[in-house]
Amino acid sequence: MIHVEVQGWKEKDFPRRVYVYNYRIHDLYNRPGVSLAVLADDNEEWYDSVYIHKLWGCLTVFRFPTAKIFDYKKRLEELEKSDNPFAVVVAVHLRTMETKGNDTSRWNWKIELTKSLYRRGFKKQDILNLYHFIDWIMALPEALEKTYHQEIMRFEEEHKMQYITTAERIGMEKGRTEEKNETAKNMLKLGMEIGLICQVTGLSEEDVRKLSKGHGEVTH
């Protein structure tokens, strides 16, 4: 059994959580599991990969391998030219971190990365899957989202490769909004700061405060 844990920010209790999931897998399936962690945060110094517990002479040490996306930053240009879909995922994540707080730069990179999917010769389904991923992770304000979709539609028509219909785009937009709201609600439950929630989801502070109703007091 393989357990992959993706972590988007530094969390003190992260190694313990991986350990708990690992032994629960063992309990549930009665077979050992292998835990792997993908660290998707932008903290250059955070590499927690060991859980240690000591009590009255008992010692538990649990180590697990990690892959730090930030470590691939030096290979970004190589990733952006690769025909490996996983390389695209890593490159998109790095550009998302790089453009945090700069909507114009993110808009430009979102368009460039989306167009590059067509140039690399990916199959239609791979393009659709990666398109959905890019659209979800590289969140933009509503006005820029609209111009992004308009530009991609123009590009598709120009190259006679319209893979995504207008109805699908509308459905994607609705689904993306629901995903953002659900992510924000979960972060509110964990007591995370409104500023961080806005950065992660792309929602406005006003939207997050509306969602906070029913979730108790939130951190400013």
Short mmCIF file of C-alpha atoms in Angstrom, two decimals:
data_model
loop_
_atom_site.label_atom_id
_atom_site.label_comp_id
_atom_site.label_asym_id
_atom_site.label_seq_id
_atom_site.Cartn_x
_atom_site.Cartn_y
_atom_site.Cartn_z
CA MET A 1 0.00 0.00 0.00
CA ILE A 2 1.31 3.43 -0.95
CA HIS A 3 0.17 6.53 0.91
CA VAL A 4 1.02 9.90 -0.66
CA GLU A 5 0.51 13.01 1.48
CA VAL A 6 0.60 16.44 -0.20
CA GLN A 7 1.32 19.32 2.18
CA GLY A 8 0.96 22.93 1.01
CA TRP A 9 2.32 24.78 4.06
CA LYS A 10 4.62 24.29 7.05
CA GLU A 11 2.82 22.40 9.80
CA LYS A 12 4.40 21.47 13.11
CA ASP A 13 2.35 18.29 13.52
CA PHE A 14 2.81 17.07 9.94
CA PRO A 15 5.21 14.13 10.62
CA ARG A 16 2.88 12.81 13.32
CA ARG A 17 -0.07 12.94 10.92
CA VAL A 18 1.82 10.94 8.30
CA TYR A 19 2.75 8.40 10.98
CA VAL A 20 -0.88 8.11 12.13
CA TYR A 21 -2.14 7.57 8.57
CA ASN A 22 0.57 4.97 8.01
CA TYR A 23 -0.32 2.82 11.00
CA ARG A 24 -4.05 3.21 10.31
CA ILE A 25 -3.46 1.81 6.83
CA HIS A 26 -1.68 -1.12 8.47
CA ASP A 27 -4.58 -1.65 10.88
CA LEU A 28 -7.22 -1.43 8.15
CA TYR A 29 -5.58 -3.65 5.53
CA ASN A 30 -3.34 -5.78 7.78
CA ARG A 31 -0.33 -5.05 5.59
CA PRO A 32 2.52 -2.54 5.80
CA GLY A 33 2.18 0.77 3.98
CA VAL A 34 4.73 3.08 2.40
CA SER A 35 4.22 6.79 3.10
CA LEU A 36 5.57 9.47 0.77
CA ALA A 37 5.24 13.22 1.25
CA VAL A 38 5.10 15.91 -1.43
CA LEU A 39 5.99 19.26 0.16
CA ALA A 40 4.33 21.96 -1.93
CA ASP A 41 5.14 24.93 0.34
CA ASP A 42 7.57 27.78 -0.41
CA ASN A 43 9.61 27.49 2.79
CA GLU A 44 13.17 26.66 1.70
CA GLU A 45 14.16 25.34 5.14
CA TRP A 46 11.22 23.07 5.97
CA TYR A 47 11.91 19.39 5.31
CA ASP A 48 10.16 17.55 8.17
CA SER A 49 10.36 13.82 7.44
CA VAL A 50 10.76 12.19 10.86
CA TYR A 51 8.30 11.50 13.68
CA ILE A 52 9.85 10.68 17.07
CA HIS A 53 7.98 9.76 20.23
CA LYS A 54 9.59 8.86 23.57
CA LEU A 55 7.80 7.76 26.72
CA TRP A 56 9.05 5.76 29.73
CA GLY A 57 11.73 3.90 27.86
CA CYS A 58 9.64 3.34 24.72
CA LEU A 59 10.92 4.92 21.51
CA THR A 60 9.13 5.28 18.19
CA VAL A 61 11.01 6.61 15.17
CA PHE A 62 9.19 6.89 11.84
CA ARG A 63 11.01 8.22 8.76
CA PHE A 64 9.42 8.81 5.38
CA PRO A 65 10.79 10.09 2.04
CA THR A 66 9.83 13.56 0.83
CA ALA A 67 9.84 15.40 -2.49
CA LYS A 68 10.10 19.19 -2.23
CA ILE A 69 8.59 20.95 -5.25
CA PHE A 70 10.54 24.13 -4.46
CA ASP A 71 13.79 22.20 -5.06
CA TYR A 72 12.89 21.96 -8.76
CA LYS A 73 12.94 25.73 -9.17
CA LYS A 74 16.42 25.66 -10.75
CA ARG A 75 15.08 23.24 -13.39
CA LEU A 76 11.98 25.30 -14.19
CA GLU A 77 12.84 26.02 -17.84
CA GLU A 78 13.59 22.33 -18.39
CA LEU A 79 10.25 21.37 -16.85
CA GLU A 80 8.37 23.83 -19.05
CA LYS A 81 9.82 22.20 -22.18
CA SER A 82 9.23 18.61 -21.08
CA ASP A 83 6.55 16.41 -22.65
CA ASN A 84 6.00 14.68 -19.30
CA PRO A 85 2.60 15.67 -17.78
CA PHE A 86 4.07 15.47 -14.27
CA ALA A 87 6.71 18.02 -15.26
CA VAL A 88 3.88 20.35 -16.28
CA VAL A 89 2.21 19.94 -12.88
CA VAL A 90 5.46 20.84 -11.06
CA ALA A 91 6.14 23.81 -13.37
CA VAL A 92 2.61 25.15 -12.87
CA HIS A 93 2.95 24.89 -9.10
CA LEU A 94 6.30 26.73 -9.15
CA ARG A 95 4.90 29.53 -11.32
CA THR A 96 1.91 29.77 -8.98
CA MET A 97 4.23 30.30 -6.00
CA GLU A 98 6.39 32.73 -7.98
CA THR A 99 3.42 34.93 -8.96
CA LYS A 100 1.76 35.06 -5.54
CA GLY A 101 0.42 38.59 -5.07
CA ASN A 102 1.07 39.56 -8.71
CA ASP A 103 -2.14 38.96 -10.66
CA THR A 104 -0.83 40.38 -13.94
CA SER A 105 2.21 38.11 -13.96
CA ARG A 106 0.08 35.12 -13.01
CA TRP A 107 -2.37 35.91 -15.82
CA ASN A 108 0.49 35.98 -18.34
CA TRP A 109 1.98 32.71 -17.10
CA LYS A 110 -1.41 31.01 -16.90
CA ILE A 111 -2.01 31.79 -20.57
CA GLU A 112 1.51 30.78 -21.60
CA LEU A 113 1.40 27.48 -19.70
CA THR A 114 -2.04 26.65 -21.08
CA LYS A 115 -1.00 27.36 -24.67
CA SER A 116 2.13 25.25 -24.19
CA LEU A 117 -0.07 22.18 -23.61
CA TYR A 118 -1.14 22.29 -27.26
CA ARG A 119 2.41 22.85 -28.54
CA ARG A 120 3.85 19.84 -26.71
CA GLY A 121 1.72 17.35 -28.58
CA PHE A 122 -0.23 16.00 -25.62
CA LYS A 123 -3.28 13.85 -26.26
CA LYS A 124 -6.66 15.57 -25.98
CA GLN A 125 -7.51 14.00 -22.60
CA ASP A 126 -4.10 14.97 -21.16
CA ILE A 127 -4.67 18.55 -22.32
CA LEU A 128 -8.12 18.62 -20.72
CA ASN A 129 -6.82 17.23 -17.42
CA LEU A 130 -3.89 19.65 -17.28
CA TYR A 131 -6.15 22.53 -18.36
CA HIS A 132 -8.41 21.82 -15.39
CA PHE A 133 -5.39 21.69 -13.06
CA ILE A 134 -3.93 24.97 -14.31
CA ASP A 135 -7.31 26.68 -14.11
CA TRP A 136 -7.79 25.49 -10.53
CA ILE A 137 -4.36 26.16 -9.02
CA MET A 138 -3.55 29.48 -10.75
CA ALA A 139 -6.50 31.35 -9.25
CA LEU A 140 -7.18 34.86 -10.56
CA PRO A 141 -9.70 37.63 -9.81
CA GLU A 142 -12.95 37.15 -11.72
CA ALA A 143 -12.24 39.83 -14.33
CA LEU A 144 -8.86 38.33 -15.23
CA GLU A 145 -10.33 34.81 -15.27
CA LYS A 146 -12.78 35.93 -17.95
CA THR A 147 -10.07 37.47 -20.14
CA TYR A 148 -7.95 34.32 -19.65
CA HIS A 149 -10.74 32.07 -20.95
CA GLN A 150 -11.43 34.48 -23.82
CA GLU A 151 -7.77 34.39 -24.85
CA ILE A 152 -7.62 30.58 -24.74
CA MET A 153 -10.85 30.34 -26.78
CA ARG A 154 -9.35 32.70 -29.36
CA PHE A 155 -6.15 30.62 -29.42
CA GLU A 156 -8.11 27.38 -29.90
CA GLU A 157 -10.19 28.82 -32.73
CA GLU A 158 -7.11 30.24 -34.41
CA HIS A 159 -5.39 26.84 -34.35
CA LYS A 160 -8.59 24.86 -35.05
CA MET A 161 -8.32 22.78 -31.88
CA GLN A 162 -11.33 23.69 -29.76
CA TYR A 163 -11.17 21.01 -27.04
CA ILE A 164 -13.36 22.75 -24.47
CA THR A 165 -16.90 23.89 -25.25
CA THR A 166 -18.57 26.98 -23.82
CA ALA A 167 -20.84 24.77 -21.70
CA GLU A 168 -17.80 22.96 -20.28
CA ARG A 169 -16.15 26.27 -19.42
CA ILE A 170 -19.27 27.42 -17.57
CA GLY A 171 -19.33 24.12 -15.68
CA MET A 172 -15.62 24.48 -14.86
CA GLU A 173 -16.18 28.00 -13.54
CA LYS A 174 -19.01 26.80 -11.28
CA GLY A 175 -16.96 23.83 -10.08
CA ARG A 176 -13.93 26.03 -9.44
CA THR A 177 -15.99 28.40 -7.28
CA GLU A 178 -17.39 25.49 -5.27
CA GLU A 179 -13.89 24.06 -4.76
CA LYS A 180 -12.57 27.41 -3.56
CA ASN A 181 -15.46 27.79 -1.11
CA GLU A 182 -14.99 24.25 0.22
CA THR A 183 -11.24 24.79 0.67
CA ALA A 184 -11.89 28.06 2.49
CA LYS A 185 -14.42 26.40 4.81
CA ASN A 186 -11.95 23.65 5.70
CA MET A 187 -9.21 26.19 6.41
CA LEU A 188 -11.60 28.18 8.58
CA LYS A 189 -12.36 25.06 10.59
CA LEU A 190 -8.62 24.68 11.20
CA GLY A 191 -8.49 28.26 12.53
CA MET A 192 -6.26 29.62 9.78
CA GLU A 193 -5.83 33.33 9.14
CA ILE A 194 -8.13 35.06 6.66
CA GLY A 195 -5.14 36.49 4.78
CA LEU A 196 -3.68 33.03 4.18
CA ILE A 197 -7.07 31.67 3.09
CA CYS A 198 -7.40 34.50 0.55
CA GLN A 199 -3.91 33.75 -0.82
CA VAL A 200 -4.54 30.02 -1.15
CA THR A 201 -8.05 30.19 -2.64
CA GLY A 202 -8.02 33.49 -4.52
CA LEU A 203 -11.24 34.52 -2.75
CA SER A 204 -11.72 38.07 -1.53
CA GLU A 205 -11.63 38.88 2.19
CA GLU A 206 -15.34 39.72 2.00
CA ASP A 207 -16.16 36.29 0.53
CA VAL A 208 -14.13 34.50 3.21
CA ARG A 209 -15.85 36.45 5.99
CA LYS A 210 -19.25 35.46 4.57
CA LEU A 211 -18.17 31.81 4.62
CA SER A 212 -16.91 32.20 8.19
CA LYS A 213 -20.48 32.48 9.46
CA GLY A 214 -21.25 29.23 11.17
CA HIS A 215 -17.58 28.37 11.65
CA GLY A 216 -17.01 30.42 14.77
CA GLU A 217 -14.44 33.14 15.22
CA VAL A 218 -11.72 33.46 12.58
CA THR A 219 -8.18 34.78 12.86
CA HIS A 220 -7.48 38.15 11.28
#
